[in-house]
PDB file of C-alpha atoms in Angstrom:
ATOM      1  CA  MET U  11       0.003  -0.007  -0.010  1.00  0.00           C
ATOM      2  CA  ASN U  12       1.040   3.555  -0.701  1.00  0.00           C
ATOM      3  CA  PRO U  13       1.742   5.511   2.521  1.00  0.00           C
ATOM      4  CA  LYS U  14      -0.475   8.278   1.037  1.00  0.00           C
ATOM      5  CA  ASN U  15      -3.434   6.014   1.402  1.00  0.00           C
ATOM      6  CA  LYS U  16      -5.123   6.480   4.721  1.00  0.00           C
ATOM      7  CA  VAL U  17      -8.110   5.484   6.861  1.00  0.00           C
ATOM      8  CA  LEU U  18     -10.053   8.034   8.697  1.00  0.00           C
ATOM      9  CA  PHE U  19     -11.979   6.638  11.650  1.00  0.00           C
ATOM     10  CA  PHE U  20     -14.841   8.640  12.937  1.00  0.00           C
ATOM     11  CA  GLN U  21     -15.507   7.960  16.626  1.00  0.00           C
ATOM     12  CA  ILE U  22     -19.260   7.417  16.989  1.00  0.00           C
ATOM     13  CA  LYS U  23     -21.104   7.232  20.254  1.00  0.00           C
ATOM     14  CA  ASP U  24     -24.657   7.806  18.941  1.00  0.00           C
ATOM     15  CA  ILE U  25     -26.615   7.224  15.765  1.00  0.00           C
ATOM     16  CA  LYS U  26     -27.275  10.884  15.063  1.00  0.00           C
ATOM     17  CA  ILE U  27     -23.563  11.665  14.793  1.00  0.00           C
ATOM     18  CA  LYS U  28     -23.167   8.666  12.491  1.00  0.00           C
ATOM     19  CA  LEU U  29     -25.686  10.058  10.067  1.00  0.00           C
ATOM     20  CA  ILE U  30     -24.276  13.502  10.126  1.00  0.00           C
ATOM     21  CA  ARG U  31     -20.783  12.048   9.250  1.00  0.00           C
ATOM     22  CA  ILE U  32     -22.227  10.151   6.229  1.00  0.00           C
ATOM     23  CA  ILE U  33     -23.994  13.232   4.982  1.00  0.00           C
ATOM     24  CA  GLN U  34     -21.060  15.667   5.518  1.00  0.00           C
ATOM     25  CA  THR U  35     -18.563  13.296   4.003  1.00  0.00           C
ATOM     26  CA  ALA U  36     -20.713  12.654   0.902  1.00  0.00           C
ATOM     27  CA  MET U  37     -21.432  16.354   0.551  1.00  0.00           C
ATOM     28  CA  HIS U  38     -17.741  17.259   0.830  1.00  0.00           C
ATOM     29  CA  HIS U  39     -16.730  14.970  -2.021  1.00  0.00           C
ATOM     30  CA  PHE U  40     -19.738  15.931  -4.156  1.00  0.00           C
ATOM     31  CA  GLU U  41     -19.029  19.639  -3.909  1.00  0.00           C
ATOM     32  CA  LYS U  42     -15.488  18.926  -5.012  1.00  0.00           C
ATOM     33  CA  LYS U  43     -16.814  16.845  -7.903  1.00  0.00           C
ATOM     34  CA  GLU U  44     -14.820  13.793  -6.548  1.00  0.00           C
ATOM     35  CA  ASN U  45     -16.157  10.250  -7.058  1.00  0.00           C
ATOM     36  CA  PHE U  46     -17.229   8.790  -3.775  1.00  0.00           C
ATOM     37  CA  LEU U  47     -18.304   5.209  -3.025  1.00  0.00           C
ATOM     38  CA  ILE U  48     -20.401   4.137  -0.129  1.00  0.00           C
ATOM     39  CA  ARG U  49     -20.214   0.409   0.564  1.00  0.00           C
ATOM     40  CA  VAL U  50     -23.038  -1.212   2.588  1.00  0.00           C
ATOM     41  CA  ALA U  51     -23.609  -4.742   3.800  1.00  0.00           C
ATOM     42  CA  ASP U  52     -27.144  -5.464   2.815  1.00  0.00           C
ATOM     43  CA  GLU U  53     -30.361  -4.317   1.118  1.00  0.00           C
ATOM     44  CA  ALA U  54     -31.813  -2.662   4.222  1.00  0.00           C
ATOM     45  CA  SER U  55     -28.650  -0.487   4.626  1.00  0.00           C
ATOM     46  CA  LEU U  56     -28.642   0.289   0.907  1.00  0.00           C
ATOM     47  CA  LYS U  57     -32.276   1.637   1.157  1.00  0.00           C
ATOM     48  CA  PHE U  58     -31.525   3.481   4.380  1.00  0.00           C
ATOM     49  CA  VAL U  59     -28.517   5.341   3.003  1.00  0.00           C
ATOM     50  CA  ASP U  60     -30.351   6.081  -0.287  1.00  0.00           C
ATOM     51  CA  GLU U  61     -33.248   7.725   1.581  1.00  0.00           C
ATOM     52  CA  LEU U  62     -30.871   9.610   3.877  1.00  0.00           C
ATOM     53  CA  LEU U  63     -29.130  11.159   0.931  1.00  0.00           C
ATOM     54  CA  TRP U  64     -32.452  12.116  -0.741  1.00  0.00           C
ATOM     55  CA  ARG U  65     -33.638  13.765   2.472  1.00  0.00           C
ATOM     56  CA  GLN U  66     -30.449  15.485   3.627  1.00  0.00           C
ATOM     57  CA  PRO U  67     -28.983  18.038   3.702  1.00  0.00           C
ATOM     58  CA  GLN U  68     -32.096  20.022   4.583  1.00  0.00           C
ATOM     59  CA  GLU U  69     -31.522  22.708   1.893  1.00  0.00           C
ATOM     60  CA  GLY U  70     -31.539  20.066  -0.820  1.00  0.00           C
ATOM     61  CA  PHE U  71     -30.423  16.523  -1.526  1.00  0.00           C
ATOM     62  CA  LEU U  72     -27.289  14.772  -2.697  1.00  0.00           C
ATOM     63  CA  PRO U  73     -27.603  13.328  -6.168  1.00  0.00           C
ATOM     64  CA  HIS U  74     -26.474   9.775  -6.143  1.00  0.00           C
ATOM     65  CA  SER U  75     -27.146   6.344  -7.479  1.00  0.00           C
ATOM     66  CA  ILE U  76     -27.446   2.708  -6.346  1.00  0.00           C
ATOM     67  CA  SER U  77     -25.448   0.389  -8.516  1.00  0.00           C
ATOM     68  CA  GLU U  78     -23.852  -3.034  -8.697  1.00  0.00           C
ATOM     69  CA  GLU U  79     -22.137  -2.316 -11.953  1.00  0.00           C
ATOM     70  CA  LYS U  80     -19.734   0.211 -13.398  1.00  0.00           C
ATOM     71  CA  CYS U  81     -21.087   3.803 -13.602  1.00  0.00           C
ATOM     72  CA  GLU U  82     -19.854   7.375 -13.733  1.00  0.00           C
ATOM     73  CA  ASP U  83     -21.953   8.992 -10.981  1.00  0.00           C
ATOM     74  CA  TYR U  84     -20.126  11.080  -8.341  1.00  0.00           C
ATOM     75  CA  ILE U  85     -21.797   9.367  -5.427  1.00  0.00           C
ATOM     76  CA  VAL U  86     -22.521   5.532  -5.601  1.00  0.00           C
ATOM     77  CA  ILE U  87     -24.074   3.319  -2.975  1.00  0.00           C
ATOM     78  CA  THR U  88     -23.372  -0.328  -3.455  1.00  0.00           C
ATOM     79  CA  LYS U  89     -23.107  -3.764  -1.878  1.00  0.00           C
ATOM     80  CA  SER U  90     -20.472  -4.618  -4.444  1.00  0.00           C
ATOM     81  CA  LYS U  91     -16.781  -5.011  -3.381  1.00  0.00           C
ATOM     82  CA  GLU U  92     -15.660  -3.376  -6.688  1.00  0.00           C
ATOM     83  CA  ASN U  93     -14.827   0.216  -7.179  1.00  0.00           C
ATOM     84  CA  LEU U  94     -17.703   0.862  -9.538  1.00  0.00           C
ATOM     85  CA  ASN U  95     -17.209   4.565 -10.262  1.00  0.00           C
ATOM     86  CA  ASN U  96     -13.333   4.700  -9.954  1.00  0.00           C
ATOM     87  CA  ALA U  97     -13.649   6.515  -6.725  1.00  0.00           C
ATOM     88  CA  HIS U  98     -10.588   7.652  -4.692  1.00  0.00           C
ATOM     89  CA  PHE U  99     -12.765   7.964  -1.590  1.00  0.00           C
ATOM     90  CA  LEU U 100     -14.667   5.078   0.097  1.00  0.00           C
ATOM     91  CA  PHE U 101     -17.041   5.114   3.043  1.00  0.00           C
ATOM     92  CA  ASN U 102     -17.118   1.589   4.498  1.00  0.00           C
ATOM     93  CA  LEU U 103     -20.487   1.155   6.090  1.00  0.00           C
ATOM     94  CA  SER U 104     -20.468  -2.642   5.776  1.00  0.00           C
ATOM     95  CA  GLN U 105     -18.941  -3.326   9.240  1.00  0.00           C
ATOM     96  CA  GLU U 106     -16.933  -6.107   7.528  1.00  0.00           C
ATOM     97  CA  ILE U 107     -13.363  -6.240   6.319  1.00  0.00           C
ATOM     98  CA  ILE U 108     -13.020  -4.657   2.925  1.00  0.00           C
ATOM     99  CA  ASP U 109     -10.689  -5.375   0.079  1.00  0.00           C
ATOM    100  CA  LEU U 110      -7.827  -2.961   0.471  1.00  0.00           C
ATOM    101  CA  ASP U 111      -7.982  -1.433  -3.050  1.00  0.00           C
ATOM    102  CA  THR U 112      -4.919   0.773  -3.440  1.00  0.00           C
ATOM    103  CA  SER U 113      -6.962   3.199  -5.661  1.00  0.00           C
ATOM    104  CA  TYR U 114      -8.613   4.613  -2.539  1.00  0.00           C
ATOM    105  CA  LYS U 115      -6.766   7.636  -1.149  1.00  0.00           C
ATOM    106  CA  ILE U 116      -9.101   7.747   1.929  1.00  0.00           C
ATOM    107  CA  ILE U 117     -11.216   5.025   3.383  1.00  0.00           C
ATOM    108  CA  TYR U 118     -13.674   6.366   5.895  1.00  0.00           C
ATOM    109  CA  ASP U 119     -14.861   4.057   8.607  1.00  0.00           C
ATOM    110  CA  PHE U 120     -16.525   4.203  12.070  1.00  0.00           C
ATOM    111  CA  ASP U 121     -14.946   3.550  15.398  1.00  0.00           C
ATOM    112  CA  ASP U 122     -18.407   2.578  16.532  1.00  0.00           C
ATOM    113  CA  PHE U 123     -19.169   2.645  20.215  1.00  0.00           C
ATOM    114  CA  THR U 124     -22.981   2.349  19.727  1.00  0.00           C
ATOM    115  CA  SER U 125     -22.885  -1.393  20.641  1.00  0.00           C
ATOM    116  CA  LEU U 126     -20.334  -3.884  21.907  1.00  0.00           C
ATOM    117  CA  LYS U 127     -20.632  -5.991  18.751  1.00  0.00           C
ATOM    118  CA  LYS U 128     -20.013  -2.908  16.571  1.00  0.00           C
ATOM    119  CA  GLN U 129     -17.077  -1.809  18.708  1.00  0.00           C
ATOM    120  CA  GLU U 130     -15.500  -5.261  18.351  1.00  0.00           C
ATOM    121  CA  LYS U 131     -15.801  -5.196  14.557  1.00  0.00           C
ATOM    122  CA  SER U 132     -14.362  -1.790  14.435  1.00  0.00           C
ATOM    123  CA  LYS U 133     -11.315  -2.989  16.360  1.00  0.00           C
ATOM    124  CA  LYS U 134     -10.886  -5.898  13.887  1.00  0.00           C
ATOM    125  CA  ARG U 135     -11.066  -3.544  10.914  1.00  0.00           C
ATOM    126  CA  PHE U 136      -8.606  -1.232  12.609  1.00  0.00           C
ATOM    127  CA  GLU U 137      -6.163  -4.030  13.059  1.00  0.00           C
ATOM    128  CA  ILE U 138      -6.494  -5.065   9.350  1.00  0.00           C
ATOM    129  CA  TYR U 139      -5.863  -1.463   8.262  1.00  0.00           C
ATOM    130  CA  ARG U 140      -2.820  -1.226  10.585  1.00  0.00           C
ATOM    131  CA  GLN U 141      -1.446  -4.517   9.236  1.00  0.00           C
ATOM    132  CA  ALA U 142      -1.713  -3.215   5.636  1.00  0.00           C
ATOM    133  CA  ASN U 143       0.489  -0.255   6.759  1.00  0.00           C
ATOM    134  CA  LEU U 144      -2.261   2.271   6.073  1.00  0.00           C
ATOM    135  CA  ARG U 145      -1.923   5.617   7.866  1.00  0.00           C
ATOM    136  CA  ILE U 146      -4.777   5.808  10.365  1.00  0.00           C
ATOM    137  CA  GLU U 147      -6.280   8.933  11.754  1.00  0.00           C
ATOM    138  CA  SER U 148      -9.144   9.385  14.108  1.00  0.00           C
ATOM    139  CA  SER U 149     -11.751  12.174  14.242  1.00  0.00           C
TER     140      SER U 149
END
């Protein structure tokens, strides 16, 4: 892995902050016209994030698509493990270990304290990222 690749862990203690982080991060990359991929674990999560981005921010919405195949949209929500829109920025919402694709400059993830199970999975992912020699930051 390139030392320029990094993981940014957001420390989360409640669900509201988790949602705000997803929206803010997606909006940041959309405004910069940077491709951004949001990886989720299942159909329920896919629908939830889709609805979230259509409702927020309050002054509008974030244009995005749901896809399982290659596309050119700036924001893509997917269950696929592939980088469908050639994004350099990935938000891992799957709570599972991801393939460490070297094309991602930043992988966003949660250091999730909302439940013991989520906290344990966060620690496992943290260890995988560390073993891959990714630079890890916390916010």
